[in-house]
PDB file of C-alpha atoms and ligand atoms in Angstrom:
ATOM      1  CA  UNK A   1       0.000   0.000   0.000  1.00 56.00           C
ATOM      2  CA  UNK A   2       1.364   3.486  -0.845  1.00 68.00           C
ATOM      3  CA  UNK A   3       1.422   5.916   2.072  1.00 80.00           C
ATOM      4  CA  UNK A   4       0.129   9.477   1.718  1.00 89.00           C
ATOM      5  CA  UNK A   5       2.448  10.409   4.627  1.00 95.00           C
ATOM      6  CA  UNK A   6       5.646  12.187   3.492  1.00 95.00           C
ATOM      7  CA  UNK A   7       6.288  14.469   6.489  1.00 97.00           C
ATOM      8  CA  UNK A   8       9.093  14.308   9.045  1.00 97.00           C
ATOM      9  CA  UNK A   9       7.211  16.606  11.468  1.00 98.00           C
ATOM     10  CA  UNK A  10       3.751  17.039  12.920  1.00 98.00           C
ATOM     11  CA  UNK A  11       3.384  20.704  13.853  1.00 98.00           C
ATOM     12  CA  UNK A  12      -0.354  21.173  13.297  1.00 98.00           C
ATOM     13  CA  UNK A  13      -3.460  19.864  11.567  1.00 98.00           C
ATOM     14  CA  UNK A  14      -4.198  23.024   9.574  1.00 98.00           C
ATOM     15  CA  UNK A  15      -1.658  21.988   6.939  1.00 97.00           C
ATOM     16  CA  UNK A  16      -2.768  18.325   6.741  1.00 98.00           C
ATOM     17  CA  UNK A  17      -5.132  16.947   4.104  1.00 97.00           C
ATOM     18  CA  UNK A  18      -8.142  14.798   5.017  1.00 98.00           C
ATOM     19  CA  UNK A  19      -6.267  11.872   3.443  1.00 97.00           C
ATOM     20  CA  UNK A  20      -3.259  12.404   5.739  1.00 98.00           C
ATOM     21  CA  UNK A  21      -5.499  12.644   8.816  1.00 98.00           C
ATOM     22  CA  UNK A  22      -7.327   9.445   7.814  1.00 98.00           C
ATOM     23  CA  UNK A  23      -3.988   7.685   7.285  1.00 97.00           C
ATOM     24  CA  UNK A  24      -2.830   8.711  10.784  1.00 98.00           C
ATOM     25  CA  UNK A  25      -6.094   7.435  12.270  1.00 98.00           C
ATOM     26  CA  UNK A  26      -6.009   4.101  10.436  1.00 97.00           C
ATOM     27  CA  UNK A  27      -2.356   3.625  11.502  1.00 97.00           C
ATOM     28  CA  UNK A  28      -3.474   4.324  15.091  1.00 98.00           C
ATOM     29  CA  UNK A  29      -6.132   1.600  14.752  1.00 97.00           C
ATOM     30  CA  UNK A  30      -3.364  -0.896  13.913  1.00 96.00           C
ATOM     31  CA  UNK A  31      -1.345   0.252  16.943  1.00 97.00           C
ATOM     32  CA  UNK A  32      -4.397  -0.020  19.204  1.00 97.00           C
ATOM     33  CA  UNK A  33      -4.525  -3.710  18.254  1.00 96.00           C
ATOM     34  CA  UNK A  34      -0.863  -4.027  19.310  1.00 95.00           C
ATOM     35  CA  UNK A  35      -1.952  -2.792  22.750  1.00 93.00           C
ATOM     36  CA  UNK A  36      -4.284  -5.782  23.157  1.00 94.00           C
ATOM     37  CA  UNK A  37      -1.429  -8.297  22.724  1.00 95.00           C
ATOM     38  CA  UNK A  38       0.369  -9.910  25.635  1.00 95.00           C
ATOM     39  CA  UNK A  39       3.637  -8.395  24.409  1.00 94.00           C
ATOM     40  CA  UNK A  40       2.745  -4.782  23.602  1.00 93.00           C
ATOM     41  CA  UNK A  41       6.083  -3.841  22.054  1.00 96.00           C
ATOM     42  CA  UNK A  42       7.085  -3.665  18.395  1.00 97.00           C
ATOM     43  CA  UNK A  43      10.594  -2.989  17.048  1.00 97.00           C
ATOM     44  CA  UNK A  44       9.616  -0.173  14.646  1.00 97.00           C
ATOM     45  CA  UNK A  45      11.793   2.553  16.269  1.00 97.00           C
ATOM     46  CA  UNK A  46      14.609   0.327  17.552  1.00 97.00           C
ATOM     47  CA  UNK A  47      17.857   2.336  17.427  1.00 97.00           C
ATOM     48  CA  UNK A  48      16.030   5.709  17.383  1.00 98.00           C
ATOM     49  CA  UNK A  49      16.206   8.245  20.223  1.00 98.00           C
ATOM     50  CA  UNK A  50      13.281  10.418  21.302  1.00 98.00           C
ATOM     51  CA  UNK A  51      13.526  13.437  23.600  1.00 98.00           C
ATOM     52  CA  UNK A  52      10.307  14.478  25.326  1.00 97.00           C
ATOM     53  CA  UNK A  53      10.942  18.207  25.923  1.00 97.00           C
ATOM     54  CA  UNK A  54       8.161  19.829  27.951  1.00 97.00           C
ATOM     55  CA  UNK A  55       8.513  23.543  28.663  1.00 96.00           C
ATOM     56  CA  UNK A  56       4.936  23.582  30.077  1.00 95.00           C
ATOM     57  CA  UNK A  57       3.387  21.114  32.558  1.00 94.00           C
ATOM     58  CA  UNK A  58       1.655  17.973  31.289  1.00 96.00           C
ATOM     59  CA  UNK A  59       0.380  14.641  32.574  1.00 97.00           C
ATOM     60  CA  UNK A  60      -1.435  12.892  29.703  1.00 98.00           C
ATOM     61  CA  UNK A  61       0.591  14.064  26.707  1.00 98.00           C
ATOM     62  CA  UNK A  62       4.029  13.620  28.266  1.00 98.00           C
ATOM     63  CA  UNK A  63       3.366  10.169  29.726  1.00 98.00           C
ATOM     64  CA  UNK A  64       1.622   8.848  26.625  1.00 98.00           C
ATOM     65  CA  UNK A  65       4.415  10.038  24.300  1.00 98.00           C
ATOM     66  CA  UNK A  66       6.910   8.343  26.617  1.00 98.00           C
ATOM     67  CA  UNK A  67       4.917   5.091  26.695  1.00 98.00           C
ATOM     68  CA  UNK A  68       4.338   5.251  22.929  1.00 98.00           C
ATOM     69  CA  UNK A  69       8.072   5.578  22.299  1.00 98.00           C
ATOM     70  CA  UNK A  70       8.851   2.667  24.669  1.00 98.00           C
ATOM     71  CA  UNK A  71       6.258   0.489  22.918  1.00 98.00           C
ATOM     72  CA  UNK A  72       7.958   1.263  19.593  1.00 98.00           C
ATOM     73  CA  UNK A  73      11.313   0.255  21.160  1.00 98.00           C
ATOM     74  CA  UNK A  74      12.885   3.737  20.949  1.00 98.00           C
ATOM     75  CA  UNK A  75      15.306   5.086  23.560  1.00 98.00           C
ATOM     76  CA  UNK A  76      13.543   7.844  25.504  1.00 98.00           C
ATOM     77  CA  UNK A  77      14.770  10.838  27.494  1.00 97.00           C
ATOM     78  CA  UNK A  78      12.449  13.218  29.379  1.00 96.00           C
ATOM     79  CA  UNK A  79      13.391  16.868  29.848  1.00 95.00           C
ATOM     80  CA  UNK A  80      11.579  19.724  31.544  1.00 93.00           C
ATOM     81  CA  UNK A  81      12.357  23.421  31.165  1.00 91.00           C
ATOM     82  CA  UNK A  82      13.129  23.950  34.862  1.00 91.00           C
ATOM     83  CA  UNK A  83      15.908  21.374  34.866  1.00 89.00           C
ATOM     84  CA  UNK A  84      17.372  22.414  31.508  1.00 94.00           C
ATOM     85  CA  UNK A  85      19.872  25.112  30.539  1.00 94.00           C
ATOM     86  CA  UNK A  86      16.989  27.236  29.218  1.00 94.00           C
ATOM     87  CA  UNK A  87      17.035  28.597  32.787  1.00 94.00           C
ATOM     88  CA  UNK A  88      20.619  29.825  32.146  1.00 95.00           C
ATOM     89  CA  UNK A  89      19.647  31.706  28.994  1.00 96.00           C
ATOM     90  CA  UNK A  90      20.251  29.066  26.313  1.00 96.00           C
ATOM     91  CA  UNK A  91      17.896  29.538  23.376  1.00 97.00           C
ATOM     92  CA  UNK A  92      15.316  26.968  22.307  1.00 97.00           C
ATOM     93  CA  UNK A  93      17.142  26.424  19.006  1.00 98.00           C
ATOM     94  CA  UNK A  94      20.536  25.964  20.685  1.00 98.00           C
ATOM     95  CA  UNK A  95      18.945  23.520  23.113  1.00 97.00           C
ATOM     96  CA  UNK A  96      17.412  21.549  20.239  1.00 98.00           C
ATOM     97  CA  UNK A  97      20.715  21.568  18.276  1.00 98.00           C
ATOM     98  CA  UNK A  98      22.496  20.172  21.324  1.00 98.00           C
ATOM     99  CA  UNK A  99      19.887  17.418  21.624  1.00 97.00           C
ATOM    100  CA  UNK A 100      20.489  16.625  17.936  1.00 98.00           C
ATOM    101  CA  UNK A 101      24.253  16.567  18.606  1.00 98.00           C
ATOM    102  CA  UNK A 102      23.416  13.853  21.141  1.00 97.00           C
ATOM    103  CA  UNK A 103      21.751  12.004  18.230  1.00 97.00           C
ATOM    104  CA  UNK A 104      18.127  12.689  19.089  1.00 98.00           C
ATOM    105  CA  UNK A 105      16.035  11.591  16.082  1.00 98.00           C
ATOM    106  CA  UNK A 106      12.682  12.883  17.355  1.00 98.00           C
ATOM    107  CA  UNK A 107      11.963  15.871  19.624  1.00 98.00           C
ATOM    108  CA  UNK A 108       8.478  16.085  21.132  1.00 98.00           C
ATOM    109  CA  UNK A 109       8.005  19.714  22.171  1.00 98.00           C
ATOM    110  CA  UNK A 110       5.434  21.374  24.407  1.00 98.00           C
ATOM    111  CA  UNK A 111       5.934  25.118  24.577  1.00 97.00           C
ATOM    112  CA  UNK A 112       4.031  28.197  25.726  1.00 96.00           C
ATOM    113  CA  UNK A 113       4.774  30.066  22.472  1.00 97.00           C
ATOM    114  CA  UNK A 114       2.636  29.546  19.374  1.00 97.00           C
ATOM    115  CA  UNK A 115       4.850  28.457  16.483  1.00 98.00           C
ATOM    116  CA  UNK A 116       7.691  27.035  18.617  1.00 98.00           C
ATOM    117  CA  UNK A 117       7.458  23.552  17.051  1.00 98.00           C
ATOM    118  CA  UNK A 118       7.241  24.972  13.519  1.00 98.00           C
ATOM    119  CA  UNK A 119      10.287  27.166  14.236  1.00 98.00           C
ATOM    120  CA  UNK A 120      12.373  24.103  15.112  1.00 98.00           C
ATOM    121  CA  UNK A 121      10.920  21.944  12.326  1.00 98.00           C
ATOM    122  CA  UNK A 122      12.123  24.456   9.715  1.00 98.00           C
ATOM    123  CA  UNK A 123      15.655  24.517  11.142  1.00 98.00           C
ATOM    124  CA  UNK A 124      16.325  20.915  12.174  1.00 97.00           C
ATOM    125  CA  UNK A 125      16.679  17.622  10.342  1.00 96.00           C
ATOM    126  CA  UNK A 126      15.269  15.761  13.383  1.00 97.00           C
ATOM    127  CA  UNK A 127      11.516  15.072  13.502  1.00 98.00           C
ATOM    128  CA  UNK A 128       9.677  17.707  15.545  1.00 98.00           C
ATOM    129  CA  UNK A 129       6.330  16.758  17.049  1.00 98.00           C
ATOM    130  CA  UNK A 130       4.132  19.499  18.489  1.00 98.00           C
ATOM    131  CA  UNK A 131       2.778  18.448  21.898  1.00 98.00           C
ATOM    132  CA  UNK A 132       0.935  21.786  22.273  1.00 98.00           C
ATOM    133  CA  UNK A 133       2.207  25.294  21.416  1.00 98.00           C
ATOM    134  CA  UNK A 134       0.593  28.186  23.264  1.00 96.00           C
ATOM    135  CA  UNK A 135      -2.961  28.780  22.089  1.00 94.00           C
ATOM    136  CA  UNK A 136      -2.095  27.606  18.559  1.00 97.00           C
ATOM    137  CA  UNK A 137      -2.401  23.807  18.045  1.00 98.00           C
ATOM    138  CA  UNK A 138      -2.374  20.502  19.909  1.00 98.00           C
ATOM    139  CA  UNK A 139      -2.511  18.126  16.951  1.00 98.00           C
ATOM    140  CA  UNK A 140      -2.205  14.781  18.752  1.00 98.00           C
ATOM    141  CA  UNK A 141      -5.018  15.766  21.156  1.00 98.00           C
ATOM    142  CA  UNK A 142      -7.363  16.440  18.225  1.00 98.00           C
ATOM    143  CA  UNK A 143      -6.303  13.195  16.540  1.00 98.00           C
ATOM    144  CA  UNK A 144      -7.057  11.170  19.670  1.00 98.00           C
ATOM    145  CA  UNK A 145     -10.365  13.025  20.094  1.00 98.00           C
ATOM    146  CA  UNK A 146     -11.326  12.213  16.498  1.00 98.00           C
ATOM    147  CA  UNK A 147     -10.161   8.607  16.912  1.00 98.00           C
ATOM    148  CA  UNK A 148     -12.363   8.289  20.027  1.00 98.00           C
ATOM    149  CA  UNK A 149     -15.402   9.713  18.213  1.00 98.00           C
ATOM    150  CA  UNK A 150     -14.923   7.298  15.281  1.00 98.00           C
ATOM    151  CA  UNK A 151     -14.505   4.351  17.662  1.00 98.00           C
ATOM    152  CA  UNK A 152     -17.513   5.201  19.867  1.00 98.00           C
ATOM    153  CA  UNK A 153     -19.800   6.082  16.957  1.00 98.00           C
ATOM    154  CA  UNK A 154     -18.502   3.169  14.818  1.00 97.00           C
ATOM    155  CA  UNK A 155     -17.632   5.443  11.898  1.00 97.00           C
ATOM    156  CA  UNK A 156     -15.572   3.551   9.365  1.00 92.00           C
ATOM    157  CA  UNK A 157     -13.019   5.366   7.226  1.00 95.00           C
ATOM    158  CA  UNK A 158     -13.160   8.388   9.566  1.00 96.00           C
ATOM    159  CA  UNK A 159     -16.063   9.773   7.528  1.00 97.00           C
ATOM    160  CA  UNK A 160     -17.762  12.298   9.836  1.00 98.00           C
ATOM    161  CA  UNK A 161     -20.441  13.542   7.413  1.00 97.00           C
ATOM    162  CA  UNK A 162     -23.737  14.038   9.255  1.00 97.00           C
ATOM    163  CA  UNK A 163     -22.074  14.260  12.683  1.00 98.00           C
ATOM    164  CA  UNK A 164     -22.641  17.418  14.742  1.00 98.00           C
ATOM    165  CA  UNK A 165     -19.917  18.228  17.287  1.00 98.00           C
ATOM    166  CA  UNK A 166     -20.157  21.024  19.864  1.00 98.00           C
ATOM    167  CA  UNK A 167     -17.006  22.493  21.393  1.00 98.00           C
ATOM    168  CA  UNK A 168     -17.855  24.378  24.564  1.00 97.00           C
ATOM    169  CA  UNK A 169     -15.860  26.796  26.681  1.00 95.00           C
ATOM    170  CA  UNK A 170     -12.698  28.820  26.339  1.00 90.00           C
ATOM    171  CA  UNK A 171     -12.161  28.593  22.582  1.00 94.00           C
ATOM    172  CA  UNK A 172     -10.138  31.798  22.227  1.00 91.00           C
ATOM    173  CA  UNK A 173      -7.168  30.438  24.198  1.00 90.00           C
ATOM    174  CA  UNK A 174      -7.571  26.778  23.266  1.00 94.00           C
ATOM    175  CA  UNK A 175      -5.057  24.965  21.064  1.00 96.00           C
ATOM    176  CA  UNK A 176      -7.244  21.867  21.503  1.00 97.00           C
ATOM    177  CA  UNK A 177     -10.227  23.674  19.964  1.00 97.00           C
ATOM    178  CA  UNK A 178      -8.180  24.928  17.013  1.00 97.00           C
ATOM    179  CA  UNK A 179      -6.772  21.496  16.160  1.00 98.00           C
ATOM    180  CA  UNK A 180     -10.185  19.847  16.650  1.00 98.00           C
ATOM    181  CA  UNK A 181     -11.815  22.364  14.311  1.00 98.00           C
ATOM    182  CA  UNK A 182      -9.252  21.530  11.590  1.00 98.00           C
ATOM    183  CA  UNK A 183      -9.613  17.749  11.997  1.00 98.00           C
ATOM    184  CA  UNK A 184     -13.400  17.624  12.323  1.00 98.00           C
ATOM    185  CA  UNK A 185     -14.243  20.005   9.472  1.00 98.00           C
ATOM    186  CA  UNK A 186     -11.734  18.321   7.106  1.00 98.00           C
ATOM    187  CA  UNK A 187     -13.392  14.961   7.824  1.00 98.00           C
ATOM    188  CA  UNK A 188     -16.876  16.363   7.120  1.00 98.00           C
ATOM    189  CA  UNK A 189     -18.380  17.051  10.574  1.00 98.00           C
ATOM    190  CA  UNK A 190     -20.535  20.038  11.408  1.00 98.00           C
ATOM    191  CA  UNK A 191     -18.889  21.960  14.272  1.00 98.00           C
ATOM    192  CA  UNK A 192     -20.586  24.475  16.572  1.00 98.00           C
ATOM    193  CA  UNK A 193     -18.597  26.528  19.077  1.00 98.00           C
ATOM    194  CA  UNK A 194     -20.308  27.741  22.244  1.00 97.00           C
ATOM    195  CA  UNK A 195     -19.259  29.841  25.237  1.00 95.00           C
ATOM    196  CA  UNK A 196     -19.220  33.440  26.430  1.00 93.00           C
ATOM    197  CA  UNK A 197     -18.938  36.009  23.589  1.00 93.00           C
ATOM    198  CA  UNK A 198     -15.631  37.185  25.088  1.00 92.00           C
ATOM    199  CA  UNK A 199     -14.143  33.682  24.680  1.00 92.00           C
ATOM    200  CA  UNK A 200     -16.065  32.595  21.567  1.00 95.00           C
ATOM    201  CA  UNK A 201     -16.101  35.571  19.200  1.00 90.00           C
ATOM    202  CA  UNK A 202     -18.130  35.474  15.951  1.00 93.00           C
ATOM    203  CA  UNK A 203     -14.912  35.910  13.923  1.00 93.00           C
ATOM    204  CA  UNK A 204     -14.149  32.226  14.589  1.00 94.00           C
ATOM    205  CA  UNK A 205     -16.833  31.407  11.989  1.00 96.00           C
ATOM    206  CA  UNK A 206     -14.137  32.102   9.369  1.00 96.00           C
ATOM    207  CA  UNK A 207     -12.763  28.648  10.309  1.00 95.00           C
ATOM    208  CA  UNK A 208     -15.844  27.003   8.764  1.00 97.00           C
ATOM    209  CA  UNK A 209     -17.824  26.534  11.995  1.00 98.00           C
ATOM    210  CA  UNK A 210     -20.966  27.991  13.569  1.00 98.00           C
ATOM    211  CA  UNK A 211     -20.818  30.131  16.718  1.00 98.00           C
ATOM    212  CA  UNK A 212     -23.620  30.289  19.292  1.00 97.00           C
ATOM    213  CA  UNK A 213     -23.857  31.636  22.832  1.00 96.00           C
ATOM    214  CA  UNK A 214     -27.077  29.751  23.610  1.00 96.00           C
ATOM    215  CA  UNK A 215     -25.969  26.467  25.159  1.00 97.00           C
ATOM    216  CA  UNK A 216     -29.426  25.290  26.228  1.00 96.00           C
ATOM    217  CA  UNK A 217     -30.705  25.459  22.628  1.00 98.00           C
ATOM    218  CA  UNK A 218     -27.610  23.669  21.305  1.00 98.00           C
ATOM    219  CA  UNK A 219     -27.582  20.690  23.709  1.00 98.00           C
ATOM    220  CA  UNK A 220     -30.414  18.613  22.108  1.00 98.00           C
ATOM    221  CA  UNK A 221     -28.893  19.088  18.629  1.00 98.00           C
ATOM    222  CA  UNK A 222     -25.459  17.519  19.007  1.00 98.00           C
ATOM    223  CA  UNK A 223     -23.940  14.027  18.720  1.00 98.00           C
ATOM    224  CA  UNK A 224     -20.773  14.943  20.623  1.00 98.00           C
ATOM    225  CA  UNK A 225     -19.976  17.639  23.169  1.00 98.00           C
ATOM    226  CA  UNK A 226     -16.335  18.439  23.874  1.00 98.00           C
ATOM    227  CA  UNK A 227     -15.841  20.577  26.991  1.00 97.00           C
ATOM    228  CA  UNK A 228     -12.816  22.782  27.453  1.00 95.00           C
ATOM    229  CA  UNK A 229     -11.154  24.059  30.574  1.00 89.00           C
ATOM    230  CA  UNK A 230     -10.897  27.796  31.282  1.00 82.00           C
ATOM    231  CA  UNK A 231      -7.224  28.493  30.515  1.00 70.00           C
ATOM    232  CA  UNK A 232      -6.450  30.974  33.281  1.00 67.00           C
ATOM    233  CA  UNK A 233      -2.729  30.653  32.546  1.00 66.00           C
ATOM    234  CA  UNK A 234      -3.171  32.226  29.082  1.00 61.00           C
ATOM    235  CA  UNK A 235      -5.757  34.903  29.888  1.00 58.00           C
ATOM    236  CA  UNK A 236      -4.451  38.412  30.331  1.00 55.00           C
ATOM    237  CA  UNK A 237      -7.682  39.876  31.774  1.00 62.00           C
ATOM    238  CA  UNK A 238     -11.039  38.768  33.136  1.00 73.00           C
ATOM    239  CA  UNK A 239     -13.288  37.395  30.383  1.00 77.00           C
ATOM    240  CA  UNK A 240     -16.325  36.725  32.628  1.00 77.00           C
ATOM    241  CA  UNK A 241     -17.343  37.893  36.106  1.00 74.00           C
ATOM    242  CA  UNK A 242     -16.489  34.709  37.997  1.00 81.00           C
ATOM    243  CA  UNK A 243     -16.356  30.903  37.860  1.00 84.00           C
ATOM    244  CA  UNK A 244     -19.778  30.588  39.545  1.00 86.00           C
ATOM    245  CA  UNK A 245     -21.352  32.724  36.845  1.00 88.00           C
ATOM    246  CA  UNK A 246     -19.538  30.762  34.104  1.00 89.00           C
ATOM    247  CA  UNK A 247     -20.834  27.458  35.499  1.00 91.00           C
ATOM    248  CA  UNK A 248     -24.393  28.756  35.809  1.00 92.00           C
ATOM    249  CA  UNK A 249     -24.497  29.709  32.112  1.00 93.00           C
ATOM    250  CA  UNK A 250     -21.991  27.386  30.381  1.00 95.00           C
ATOM    251  CA  UNK A 251     -21.268  24.506  32.781  1.00 95.00           C
ATOM    252  CA  UNK A 252     -22.488  21.001  31.881  1.00 97.00           C
ATOM    253  CA  UNK A 253     -24.586  20.552  35.024  1.00 96.00           C
ATOM    254  CA  UNK A 254     -26.794  17.510  35.700  1.00 96.00           C
ATOM    255  CA  UNK A 255     -29.869  19.463  34.594  1.00 97.00           C
ATOM    256  CA  UNK A 256     -28.227  20.460  31.323  1.00 97.00           C
ATOM    257  CA  UNK A 257     -26.918  16.952  30.649  1.00 97.00           C
ATOM    258  CA  UNK A 258     -30.576  15.752  30.645  1.00 97.00           C
ATOM    259  CA  UNK A 259     -31.132  17.857  27.512  1.00 98.00           C
ATOM    260  CA  UNK A 260     -28.484  15.902  25.571  1.00 98.00           C
ATOM    261  CA  UNK A 261     -29.474  13.006  23.318  1.00 97.00           C
ATOM    262  CA  UNK A 262     -29.058   9.659  25.132  1.00 96.00           C
ATOM    263  CA  UNK A 263     -26.230   8.643  22.763  1.00 97.00           C
ATOM    264  CA  UNK A 264     -24.396  11.989  22.891  1.00 98.00           C
ATOM    265  CA  UNK A 265     -20.707  11.500  23.723  1.00 98.00           C
ATOM    266  CA  UNK A 266     -19.285  13.680  26.480  1.00 98.00           C
ATOM    267  CA  UNK A 267     -15.615  14.507  25.955  1.00 98.00           C
ATOM    268  CA  UNK A 268     -12.948  16.571  27.704  1.00 98.00           C
ATOM    269  CA  UNK A 269      -9.218  16.711  26.876  1.00 98.00           C
ATOM    270  CA  UNK A 270      -8.285  17.083  30.549  1.00 96.00           C
ATOM    271  CA  UNK A 271      -7.289  18.314  33.001  1.00 96.00           C
ATOM    272  CA  UNK A 272     -10.881  18.622  34.284  1.00 95.00           C
ATOM    273  CA  UNK A 273     -12.000  21.348  36.660  1.00 92.00           C
ATOM    274  CA  UNK A 274     -14.735  19.338  38.375  1.00 94.00           C
ATOM    275  CA  UNK A 275     -17.775  21.459  39.208  1.00 93.00           C
ATOM    276  CA  UNK A 276     -16.711  24.280  36.863  1.00 92.00           C
ATOM    277  CA  UNK A 277     -17.072  23.277  33.186  1.00 93.00           C
ATOM    278  CA  UNK A 278     -18.493  19.828  34.044  1.00 96.00           C
ATOM    279  CA  UNK A 279     -20.412  18.332  36.959  1.00 96.00           C
ATOM    280  CA  UNK A 280     -18.345  15.669  38.694  1.00 97.00           C
ATOM    281  CA  UNK A 281     -20.994  12.905  38.310  1.00 97.00           C
ATOM    282  CA  UNK A 282     -21.390  13.678  34.590  1.00 97.00           C
ATOM    283  CA  UNK A 283     -17.628  13.428  34.092  1.00 97.00           C
ATOM    284  CA  UNK A 284     -17.741   9.925  35.613  1.00 97.00           C
ATOM    285  CA  UNK A 285     -20.980   8.813  33.901  1.00 96.00           C
ATOM    286  CA  UNK A 286     -21.364   6.115  31.231  1.00 95.00           C
ATOM    287  CA  UNK A 287     -21.717   8.705  28.486  1.00 95.00           C
ATOM    288  CA  UNK A 288     -18.338  10.217  29.290  1.00 98.00           C
ATOM    289  CA  UNK A 289     -15.447   8.935  27.140  1.00 98.00           C
ATOM    290  CA  UNK A 290     -12.859  11.096  28.890  1.00 98.00           C
ATOM    291  CA  UNK A 291     -10.635   8.208  29.976  1.00 98.00           C
ATOM    292  CA  UNK A 292     -11.085   6.426  26.600  1.00 98.00           C
ATOM    293  CA  UNK A 293      -9.596   9.569  25.051  1.00 98.00           C
ATOM    294  CA  UNK A 294      -6.541   9.178  27.280  1.00 98.00           C
ATOM    295  CA  UNK A 295      -6.176   5.480  26.401  1.00 98.00           C
ATOM    296  CA  UNK A 296      -6.479   6.224  22.677  1.00 98.00           C
ATOM    297  CA  UNK A 297      -3.762   8.853  22.979  1.00 98.00           C
ATOM    298  CA  UNK A 298      -1.238   6.051  23.274  1.00 98.00           C
ATOM    299  CA  UNK A 299      -2.131   4.414  19.933  1.00 98.00           C
ATOM    300  CA  UNK A 300      -2.433   7.789  18.199  1.00 98.00           C
ATOM    301  CA  UNK A 301       0.986   8.917  19.428  1.00 98.00           C
ATOM    302  CA  UNK A 302       2.535   5.595  18.389  1.00 98.00           C
ATOM    303  CA  UNK A 303       1.131   6.230  14.903  1.00 98.00           C
ATOM    304  CA  UNK A 304       2.498   9.788  14.798  1.00 98.00           C
ATOM    305  CA  UNK A 305       5.996   8.730  15.925  1.00 98.00           C
ATOM    306  CA  UNK A 306       6.016   5.780  13.532  1.00 98.00           C
ATOM    307  CA  UNK A 307       4.955   7.799  10.486  1.00 98.00           C
ATOM    308  CA  UNK A 308       7.112  10.888  11.158  1.00 98.00           C
ATOM    309  CA  UNK A 309      10.191   8.772  11.765  1.00 96.00           C
ATOM    310  CA  UNK A 310       9.714   7.126   8.365  1.00 90.00           C
ATOM    311  CA  UNK A 311       9.988   3.708  10.018  1.00 71.00           C
ATOM    312  CA  UNK A 312       9.337   0.629   7.926  1.00 60.00           C
ATOM    313  CA  UNK A 313       6.742  -1.869   9.187  1.00 52.00           C
TER     314      UNK A 313
HETATM  315  N1   CP B   1      -4.932  17.175  27.320  1.00 83.88           N
HETATM  316  C1   CP B   1      -3.670  17.496  27.661  1.00 83.88           C
HETATM  317  O1   CP B   1      -2.900  18.033  26.858  1.00 83.88           O
HETATM  318  O2   CP B   1      -3.339  17.159  28.941  1.00 83.88           O
HETATM  319  P1   CP B   1      -1.898  17.386  29.583  1.00 83.88           P
HETATM  320  O3   CP B   1      -1.689  18.870  29.703  1.00 83.88           O
HETATM  321  O4   CP B   1      -1.933  16.696  30.916  1.00 83.88           O
HETATM  322  O5   CP B   1      -0.869  16.781  28.661  1.00 83.88           O
END
């Protein structure tokens, strides 16, 4: 089979075609099967070295990239900004060049600045994988979200035509929302963004989505609802009067969850602020696929590492 994948990097989903996204997702399906075997390791990246370089905190993304690399038999090193020479004034590019001098083949980068992964990808011959850059993109999160939707809704070939997905919350500062919008619209889904006008401005409709500020009217209409955390760390001013007010208008409370269709999937990329954007019992209910998203992140990240490294099956 010929592969449509010719890239050494994954910096975002805006530049990917629907065919490339589908190829990533079908490769992830094969790696999910590997995870059901007694021996969950394959030799695809034997002899390769991956550096997990996280300049911002992470639980899910960092651990799943590390596990994914181990399962592909790569050598793995974890680095955080606080324990690196970035604290002594070394630049990001010099840091990355030094990692390459130590024969790193793949650098997984989480950074607070939009465009940081792209900046390195254009200057390095190593593979650069974006693990979240500021409020720009979080491509592997959107891929695992899309994978989880396809799995739960039994959508073959990642064809999302006829599916209506709501993304609710702090869209303005959300890299997860941006990457999800690219993936979902390219695969044919209808996407509606909802939240306070200050965090979900009408201008976002230029991305090929619908914007509404009326959550109660939207709830019965959607097949999937993806809730986002309020990103206090990126906000420079107050965008709503207080968390209590946010929850009363835009939180997925028990009463609001009753308005959803019985088969509506409830998603959240994590970390969850229980009782703010989602009621604690709803987060733990049978309709929530929040932990399935985390599990699927492993197979998706194996697929990304495998394809970007140019490994042969
Ligand atoms: N969803 C997500 O990116 O979580 P982490 O920040 O824990 O990696």
